[in-house]
Tab-separated table of C-alpha atoms in Angstrom:
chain	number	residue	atom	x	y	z
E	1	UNK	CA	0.000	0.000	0.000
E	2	UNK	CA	1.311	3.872	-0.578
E	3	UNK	CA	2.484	5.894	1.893
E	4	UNK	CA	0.261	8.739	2.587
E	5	UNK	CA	2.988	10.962	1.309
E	6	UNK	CA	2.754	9.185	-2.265
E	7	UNK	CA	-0.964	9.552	-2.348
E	8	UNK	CA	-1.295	12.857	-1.608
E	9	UNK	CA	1.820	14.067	-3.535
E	10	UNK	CA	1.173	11.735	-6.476
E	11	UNK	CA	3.259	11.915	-9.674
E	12	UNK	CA	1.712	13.334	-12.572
E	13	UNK	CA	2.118	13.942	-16.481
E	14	UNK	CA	2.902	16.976	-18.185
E	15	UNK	CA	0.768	18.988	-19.908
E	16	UNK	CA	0.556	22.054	-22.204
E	17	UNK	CA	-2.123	24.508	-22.768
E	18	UNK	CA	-3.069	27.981	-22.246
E	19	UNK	CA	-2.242	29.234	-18.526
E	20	UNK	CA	-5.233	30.482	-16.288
E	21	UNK	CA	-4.100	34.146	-15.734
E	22	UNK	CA	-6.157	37.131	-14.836
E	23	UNK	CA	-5.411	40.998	-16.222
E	24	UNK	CA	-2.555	42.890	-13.991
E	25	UNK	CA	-4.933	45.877	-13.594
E	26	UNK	CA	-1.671	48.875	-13.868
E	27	UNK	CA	-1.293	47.009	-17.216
E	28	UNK	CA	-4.952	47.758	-18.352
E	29	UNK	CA	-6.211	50.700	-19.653
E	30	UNK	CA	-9.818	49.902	-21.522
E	31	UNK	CA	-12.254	47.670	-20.780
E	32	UNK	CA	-11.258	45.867	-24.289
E	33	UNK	CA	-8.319	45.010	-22.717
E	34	UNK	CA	-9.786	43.127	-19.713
E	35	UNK	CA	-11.779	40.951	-22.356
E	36	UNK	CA	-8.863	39.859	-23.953
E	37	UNK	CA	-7.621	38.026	-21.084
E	38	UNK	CA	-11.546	36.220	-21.115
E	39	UNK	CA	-10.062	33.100	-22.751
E	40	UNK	CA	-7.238	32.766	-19.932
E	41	UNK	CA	-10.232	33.302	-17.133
E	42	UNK	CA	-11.206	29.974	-16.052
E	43	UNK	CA	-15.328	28.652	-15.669
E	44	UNK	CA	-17.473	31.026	-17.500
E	45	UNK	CA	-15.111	34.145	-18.598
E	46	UNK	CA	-13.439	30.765	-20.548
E	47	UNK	CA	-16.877	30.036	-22.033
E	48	UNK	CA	-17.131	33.852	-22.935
E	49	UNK	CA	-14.108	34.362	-24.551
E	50	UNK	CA	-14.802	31.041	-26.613
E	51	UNK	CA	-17.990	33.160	-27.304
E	52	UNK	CA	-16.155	35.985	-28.785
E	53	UNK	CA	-13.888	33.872	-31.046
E	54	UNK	CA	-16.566	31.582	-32.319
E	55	UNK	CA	-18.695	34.967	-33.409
E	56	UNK	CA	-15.512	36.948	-35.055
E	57	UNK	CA	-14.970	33.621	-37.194
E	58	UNK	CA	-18.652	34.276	-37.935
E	59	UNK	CA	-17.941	37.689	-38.810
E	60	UNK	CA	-14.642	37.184	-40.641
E	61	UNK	CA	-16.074	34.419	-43.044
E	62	UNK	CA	-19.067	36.960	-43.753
E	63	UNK	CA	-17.142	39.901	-44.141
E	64	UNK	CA	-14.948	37.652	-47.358
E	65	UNK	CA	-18.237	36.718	-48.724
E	66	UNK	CA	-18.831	33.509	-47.364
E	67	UNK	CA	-22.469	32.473	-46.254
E	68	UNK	CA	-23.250	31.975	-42.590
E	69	UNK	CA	-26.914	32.523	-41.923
E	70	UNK	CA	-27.081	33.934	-38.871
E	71	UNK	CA	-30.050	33.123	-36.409
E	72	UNK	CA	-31.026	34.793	-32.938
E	73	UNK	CA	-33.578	33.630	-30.511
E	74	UNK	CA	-34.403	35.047	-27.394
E	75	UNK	CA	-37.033	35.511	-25.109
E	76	UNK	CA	-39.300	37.986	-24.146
E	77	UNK	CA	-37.574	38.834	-20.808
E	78	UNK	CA	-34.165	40.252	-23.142
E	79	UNK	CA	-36.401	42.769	-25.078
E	80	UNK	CA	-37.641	43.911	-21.179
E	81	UNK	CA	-34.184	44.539	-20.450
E	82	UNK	CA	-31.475	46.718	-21.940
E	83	UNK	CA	-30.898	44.411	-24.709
E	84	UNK	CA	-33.255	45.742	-26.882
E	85	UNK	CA	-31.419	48.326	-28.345
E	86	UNK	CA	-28.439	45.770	-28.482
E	87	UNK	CA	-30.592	43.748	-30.792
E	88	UNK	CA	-32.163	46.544	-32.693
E	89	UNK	CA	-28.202	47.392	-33.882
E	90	UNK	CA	-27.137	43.989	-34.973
E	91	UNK	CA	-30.233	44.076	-37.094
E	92	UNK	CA	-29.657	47.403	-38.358
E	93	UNK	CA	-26.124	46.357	-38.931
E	94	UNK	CA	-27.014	43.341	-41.076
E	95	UNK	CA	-25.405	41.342	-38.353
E	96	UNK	CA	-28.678	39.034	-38.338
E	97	UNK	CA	-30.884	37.268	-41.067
E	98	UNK	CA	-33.513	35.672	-38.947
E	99	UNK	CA	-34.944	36.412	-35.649
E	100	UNK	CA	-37.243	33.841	-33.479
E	101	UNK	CA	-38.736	35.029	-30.325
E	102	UNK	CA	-42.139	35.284	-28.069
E	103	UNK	CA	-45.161	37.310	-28.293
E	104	UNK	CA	-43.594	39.202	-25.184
E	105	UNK	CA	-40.303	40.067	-27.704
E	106	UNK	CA	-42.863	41.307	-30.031
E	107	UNK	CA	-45.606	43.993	-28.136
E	108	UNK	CA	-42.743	44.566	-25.323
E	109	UNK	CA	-40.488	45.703	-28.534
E	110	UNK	CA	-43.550	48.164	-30.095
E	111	UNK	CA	-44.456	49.083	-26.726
E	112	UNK	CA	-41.395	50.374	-25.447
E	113	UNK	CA	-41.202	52.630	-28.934
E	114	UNK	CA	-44.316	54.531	-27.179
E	115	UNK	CA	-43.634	55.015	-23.096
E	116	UNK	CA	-40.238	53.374	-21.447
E	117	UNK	CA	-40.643	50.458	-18.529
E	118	UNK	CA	-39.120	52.026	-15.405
E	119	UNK	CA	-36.550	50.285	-12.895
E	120	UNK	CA	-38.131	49.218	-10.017
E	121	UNK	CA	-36.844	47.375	-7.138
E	122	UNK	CA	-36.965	43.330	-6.733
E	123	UNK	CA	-38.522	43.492	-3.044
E	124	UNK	CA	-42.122	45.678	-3.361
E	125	UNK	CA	-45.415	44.873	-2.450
E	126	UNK	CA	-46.834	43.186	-5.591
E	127	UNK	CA	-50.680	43.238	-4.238
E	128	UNK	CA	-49.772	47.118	-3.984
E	129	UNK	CA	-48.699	47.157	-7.198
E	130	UNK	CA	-51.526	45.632	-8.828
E	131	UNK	CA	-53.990	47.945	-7.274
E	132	UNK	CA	-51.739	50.817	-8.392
E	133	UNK	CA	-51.893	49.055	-11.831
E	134	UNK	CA	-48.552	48.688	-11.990
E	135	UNK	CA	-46.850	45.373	-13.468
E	136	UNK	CA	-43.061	43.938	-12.634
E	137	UNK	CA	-41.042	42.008	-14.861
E	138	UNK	CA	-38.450	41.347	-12.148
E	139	UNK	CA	-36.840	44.557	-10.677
E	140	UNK	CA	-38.669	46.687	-13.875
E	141	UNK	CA	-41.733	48.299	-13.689
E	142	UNK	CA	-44.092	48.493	-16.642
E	143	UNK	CA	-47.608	50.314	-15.596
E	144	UNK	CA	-50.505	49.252	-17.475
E	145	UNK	CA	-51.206	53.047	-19.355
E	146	UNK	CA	-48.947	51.528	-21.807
E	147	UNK	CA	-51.100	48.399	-22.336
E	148	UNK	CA	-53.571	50.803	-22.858
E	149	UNK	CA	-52.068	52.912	-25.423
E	150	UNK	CA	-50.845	49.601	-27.191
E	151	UNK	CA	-54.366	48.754	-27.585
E	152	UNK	CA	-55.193	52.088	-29.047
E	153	UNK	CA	-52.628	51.215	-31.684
E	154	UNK	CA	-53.247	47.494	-32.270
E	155	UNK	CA	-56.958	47.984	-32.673
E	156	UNK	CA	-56.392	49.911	-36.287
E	157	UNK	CA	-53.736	47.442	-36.918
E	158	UNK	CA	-55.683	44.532	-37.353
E	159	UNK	CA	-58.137	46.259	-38.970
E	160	UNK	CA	-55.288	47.038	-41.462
E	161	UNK	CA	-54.785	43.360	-41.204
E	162	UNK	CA	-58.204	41.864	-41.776
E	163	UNK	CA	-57.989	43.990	-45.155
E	164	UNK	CA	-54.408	43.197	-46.069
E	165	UNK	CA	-56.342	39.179	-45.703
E	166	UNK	CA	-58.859	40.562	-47.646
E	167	UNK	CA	-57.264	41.729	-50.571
E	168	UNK	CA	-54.870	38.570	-50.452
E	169	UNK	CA	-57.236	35.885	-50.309
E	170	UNK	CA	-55.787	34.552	-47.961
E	171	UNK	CA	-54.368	34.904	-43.468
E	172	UNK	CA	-50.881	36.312	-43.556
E	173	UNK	CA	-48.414	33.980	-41.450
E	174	UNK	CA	-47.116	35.401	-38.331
E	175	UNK	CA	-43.685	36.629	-39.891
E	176	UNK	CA	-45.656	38.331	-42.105
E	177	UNK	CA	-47.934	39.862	-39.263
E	178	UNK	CA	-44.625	41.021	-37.735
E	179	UNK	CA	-43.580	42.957	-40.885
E	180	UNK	CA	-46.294	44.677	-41.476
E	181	UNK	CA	-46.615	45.940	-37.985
E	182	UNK	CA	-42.818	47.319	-38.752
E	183	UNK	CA	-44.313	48.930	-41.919
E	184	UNK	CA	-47.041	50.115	-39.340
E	185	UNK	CA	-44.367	51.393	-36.805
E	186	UNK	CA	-42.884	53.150	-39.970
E	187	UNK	CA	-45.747	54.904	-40.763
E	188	UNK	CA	-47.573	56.261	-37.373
E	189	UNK	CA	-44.327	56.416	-35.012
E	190	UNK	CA	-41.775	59.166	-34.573
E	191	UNK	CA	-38.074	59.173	-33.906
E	192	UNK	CA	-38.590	56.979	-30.789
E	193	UNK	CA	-38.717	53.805	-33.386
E	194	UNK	CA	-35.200	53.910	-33.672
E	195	UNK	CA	-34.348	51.633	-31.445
E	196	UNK	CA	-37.241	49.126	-32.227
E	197	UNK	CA	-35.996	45.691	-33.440
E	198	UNK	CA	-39.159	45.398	-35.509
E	199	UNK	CA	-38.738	48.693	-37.606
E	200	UNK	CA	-35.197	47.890	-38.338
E	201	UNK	CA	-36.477	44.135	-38.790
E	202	UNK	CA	-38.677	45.928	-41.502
E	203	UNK	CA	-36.096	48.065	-42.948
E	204	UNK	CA	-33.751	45.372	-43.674
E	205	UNK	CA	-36.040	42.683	-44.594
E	206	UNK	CA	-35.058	40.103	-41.791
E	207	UNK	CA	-37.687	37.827	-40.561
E	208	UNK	CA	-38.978	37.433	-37.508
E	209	UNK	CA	-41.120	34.413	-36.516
E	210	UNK	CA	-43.212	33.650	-33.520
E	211	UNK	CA	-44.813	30.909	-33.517
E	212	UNK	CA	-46.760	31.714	-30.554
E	213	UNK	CA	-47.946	34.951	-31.223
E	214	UNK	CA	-51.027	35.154	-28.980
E	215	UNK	CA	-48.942	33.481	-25.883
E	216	UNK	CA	-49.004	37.532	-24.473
E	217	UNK	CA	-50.659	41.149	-25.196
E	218	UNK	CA	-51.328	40.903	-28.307
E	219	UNK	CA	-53.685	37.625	-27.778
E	220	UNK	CA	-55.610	39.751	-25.372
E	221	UNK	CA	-55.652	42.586	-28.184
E	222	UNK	CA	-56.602	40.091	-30.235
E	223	UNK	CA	-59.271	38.923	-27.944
E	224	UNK	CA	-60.824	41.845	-27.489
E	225	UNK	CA	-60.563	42.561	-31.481
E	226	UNK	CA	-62.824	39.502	-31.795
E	227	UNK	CA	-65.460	39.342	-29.096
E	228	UNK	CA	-65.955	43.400	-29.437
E	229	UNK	CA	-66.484	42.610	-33.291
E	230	UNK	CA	-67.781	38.968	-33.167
E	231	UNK	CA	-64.886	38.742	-35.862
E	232	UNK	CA	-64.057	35.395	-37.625
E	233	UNK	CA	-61.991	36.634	-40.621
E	234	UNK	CA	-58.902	37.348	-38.885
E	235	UNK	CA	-56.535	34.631	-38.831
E	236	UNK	CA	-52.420	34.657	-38.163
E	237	UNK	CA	-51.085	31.382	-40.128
E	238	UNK	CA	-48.458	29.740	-38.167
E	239	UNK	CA	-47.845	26.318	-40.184
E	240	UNK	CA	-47.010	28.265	-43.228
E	241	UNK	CA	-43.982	29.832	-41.057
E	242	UNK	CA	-42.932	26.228	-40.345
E	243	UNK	CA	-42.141	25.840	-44.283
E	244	UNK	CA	-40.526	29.093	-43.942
E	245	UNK	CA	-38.823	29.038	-40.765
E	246	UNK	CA	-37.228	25.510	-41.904
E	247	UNK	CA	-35.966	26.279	-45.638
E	248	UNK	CA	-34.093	29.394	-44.318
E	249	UNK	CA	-31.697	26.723	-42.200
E	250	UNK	CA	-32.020	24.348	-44.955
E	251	UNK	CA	-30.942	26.601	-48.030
E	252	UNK	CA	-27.762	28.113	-46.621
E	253	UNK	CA	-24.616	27.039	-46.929
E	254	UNK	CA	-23.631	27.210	-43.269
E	255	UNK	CA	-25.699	28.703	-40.387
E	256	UNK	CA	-24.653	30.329	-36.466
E	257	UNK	CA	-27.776	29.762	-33.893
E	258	UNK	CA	-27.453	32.675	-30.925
E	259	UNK	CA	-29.870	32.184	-28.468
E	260	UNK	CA	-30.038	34.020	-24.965
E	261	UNK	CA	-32.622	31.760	-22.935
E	262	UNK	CA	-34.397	28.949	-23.993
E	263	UNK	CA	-38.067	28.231	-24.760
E	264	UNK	CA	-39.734	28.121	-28.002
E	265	UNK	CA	-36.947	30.094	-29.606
E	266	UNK	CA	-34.155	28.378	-28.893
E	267	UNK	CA	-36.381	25.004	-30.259
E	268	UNK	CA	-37.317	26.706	-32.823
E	269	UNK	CA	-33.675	27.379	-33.928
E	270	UNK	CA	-32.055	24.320	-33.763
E	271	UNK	CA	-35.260	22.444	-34.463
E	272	UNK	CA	-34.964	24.139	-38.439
E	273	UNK	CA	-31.557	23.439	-37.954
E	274	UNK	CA	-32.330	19.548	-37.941
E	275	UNK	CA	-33.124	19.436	-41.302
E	276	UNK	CA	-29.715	20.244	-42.829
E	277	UNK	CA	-27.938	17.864	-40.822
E	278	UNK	CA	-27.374	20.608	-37.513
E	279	UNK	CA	-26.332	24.234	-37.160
E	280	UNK	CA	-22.725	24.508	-37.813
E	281	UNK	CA	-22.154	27.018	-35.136
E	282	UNK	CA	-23.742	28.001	-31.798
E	283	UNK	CA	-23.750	30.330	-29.112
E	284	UNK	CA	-26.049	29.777	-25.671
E	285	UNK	CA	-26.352	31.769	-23.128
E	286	UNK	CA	-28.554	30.828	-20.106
E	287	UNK	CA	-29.393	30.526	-16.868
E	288	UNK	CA	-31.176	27.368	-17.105
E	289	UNK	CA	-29.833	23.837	-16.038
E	290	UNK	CA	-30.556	20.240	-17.325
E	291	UNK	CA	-31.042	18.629	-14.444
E	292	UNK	CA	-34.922	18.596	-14.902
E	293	UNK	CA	-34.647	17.636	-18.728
E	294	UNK	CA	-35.763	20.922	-20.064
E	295	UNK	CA	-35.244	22.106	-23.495
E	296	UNK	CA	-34.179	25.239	-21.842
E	297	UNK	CA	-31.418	24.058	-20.070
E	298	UNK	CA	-30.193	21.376	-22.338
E	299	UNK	CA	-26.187	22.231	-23.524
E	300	UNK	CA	-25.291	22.394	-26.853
E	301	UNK	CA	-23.941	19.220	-26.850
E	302	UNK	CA	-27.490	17.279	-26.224
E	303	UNK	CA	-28.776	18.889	-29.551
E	304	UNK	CA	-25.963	16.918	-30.827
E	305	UNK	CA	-27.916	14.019	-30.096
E	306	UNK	CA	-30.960	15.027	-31.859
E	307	UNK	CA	-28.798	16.279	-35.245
E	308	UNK	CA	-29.795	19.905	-33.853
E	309	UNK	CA	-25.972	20.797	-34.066
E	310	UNK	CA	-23.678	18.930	-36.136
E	311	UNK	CA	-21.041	17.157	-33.958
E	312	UNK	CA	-18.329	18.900	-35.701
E	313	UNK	CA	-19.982	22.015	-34.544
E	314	UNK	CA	-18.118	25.182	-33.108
E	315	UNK	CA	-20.564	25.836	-29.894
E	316	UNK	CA	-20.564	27.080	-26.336
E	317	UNK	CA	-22.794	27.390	-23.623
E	318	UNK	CA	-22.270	29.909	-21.739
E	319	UNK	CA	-24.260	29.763	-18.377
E	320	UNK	CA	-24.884	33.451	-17.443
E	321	UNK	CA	-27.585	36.154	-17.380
E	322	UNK	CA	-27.652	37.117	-20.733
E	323	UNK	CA	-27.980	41.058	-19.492
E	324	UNK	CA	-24.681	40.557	-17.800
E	325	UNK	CA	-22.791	39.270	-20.984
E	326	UNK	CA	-24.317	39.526	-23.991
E	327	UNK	CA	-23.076	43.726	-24.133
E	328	UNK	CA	-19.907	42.429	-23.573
E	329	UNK	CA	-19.842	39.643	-26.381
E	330	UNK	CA	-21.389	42.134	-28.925
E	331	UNK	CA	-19.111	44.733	-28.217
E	332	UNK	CA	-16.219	42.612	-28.555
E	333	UNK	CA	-16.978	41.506	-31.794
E	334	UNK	CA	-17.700	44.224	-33.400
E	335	UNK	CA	-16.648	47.701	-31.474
E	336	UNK	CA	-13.576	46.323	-31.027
């Protein structure tokens, strides 16, 4: 038997790699500087920095003319916070080609193009807040005037709708929906639409599908549309999307999937991805786990599985609040 000295002192191997070292902070003079050092930051910094290198390579094949359909998914909880305008740039940038995300991404997107949401605080009376008809989303505060004034809006809208269907012969699908309410944004908003994703998704041409549309606001708007009216034309066609949704993965050359959450858009993704063999690169970034077998929280490395992501893949996971990193990552790859 070993000596307790030659078990805990055990002989080991050599090895070579890169060496875990932090920025000297008298050596640093930008906060691009402290993100270089990322990819020599062990746990999650490591995951980030692989982040950051994954999306230049992105970047540097598109910028020689290569094709990498890029696709971003993210909840409805990223357009409450600070991302928006994050998002709104890549798209006005032409850093995106196709955007999947929830009802809540959608209204939350238009709405904040009328009134802002407000930080709050995390510990408040909620009962109080409901009788002062104010809503939280976390530690941001969204009172319901601007529900109000989003119904004012949405009412004409699907009146513009019901004769756009009209005149078509047919429902439009729910990407379609989406870009016409950019058009609409266009036409009756002021500056403030600037920073809307959907006016820039408009301006650009890049879709954005939701296959649960109604899951939020604008199923109550449409709700109310249809019992106020007894209405039975209107219709948003989701299958159609599916067709759509799926050809976009399966037409390009290579694709990227960046997805901050999980849910329906992140299935969504690398669900179209399945059909041309697996997305050849992919960036999460959650807070979710897979201990409880959720879609959410399953790594990169289950949708290799499935044929989600092609096992040759370039991915990371990077297991983070995505309000936290994903300024970071985008300004890294492309203000730097």
């Amino acid at each position: 038997m070993p000596k307790p000295k030659e078990i805990v002192l055990k002989k080991s191997e050599e090895i070579e790699g890169t060496p875990i070292e932090g920025p000297w902070l008298d050596d640093i003079h930008s906060l691009e500087e402290v993100l270089d050092y990322y990819e020599r930051i062990g746990f999650q910094a490591t995951h980030l920095g692989k982040a950051i290198e994954i999306w230049r390579r992105v970047e540097e094949k598109r910028a020689r003319g290569e094709e990498v359909r890029v696709f971003l998914g993210y909840t409805s909880n990223i357009i409450s916070s600070g991302l928006r305008e994050i998002i709104a740039w890549l798209v006005k940038e032409g850093k995106v080609d196709v955007i999947v995300t929830t009802a809540g991404g959608i209204e939350e997107d238009f709405i904040k193009a009328l009134k802002p949401f407000i930080l709050g605080d995390w510990h408040v009376d909620d009962s109080l807040l409901r009788e002062k008809g104010i809503n939280r989303i976390g530690n941001i505060f969204v009172p319901n005037d601007r529900y109000i004034e989003f119904e004012k809006y949405m009412i004409s809208f699907f009146e513009r709708i019901l004769e756009i269907e009209r005149e078509a012969g047919r429902p439009l699908t729910a990407s379609e929906f989406i870009y016409e309410l950019g058009r609409y944004m266009d036409e009756k908003l002021g500056k403030e639409k600037e920073k809307s994703v959907i006016y820039w998704a408009y301006k650009r041409n890049v879709p954005i599908f939701c296959p649960a549309i109604t899951d939020g606001s604008i199923g109550d708007m449409l709700y109310f549309f249809k019992e106020e009216r007894g209405d039975r034309e209107l219709v948003i066609d989701i299958a159609n999307d599916i067709v759509k949704l799926n050809n976009l993965a399966v037409t390009a050359k290579e694709t990227a999937s960046i997805i901050l959450g999980g849910s329906l858009p992140k299935h969504a993704i690398i669900n179209a991805n399945l059909f041309r063999g697996g997305t050849d690169y992919a960036i999460y970034i959650t807070t979710a786990v897979p201990w409880d077998g959720s879609l959410s929280g399953a790594p990169p490395s289950e949708g290799v599985s499935w044929g989600k992501i092609k096992a040759k893949a370039d991915y990371v996971e990077i297991w983070a609040d995505a309000t936290l990193v994903f300024p970071l990552l985008v300004w890294k790859v492309f203000k730097d």
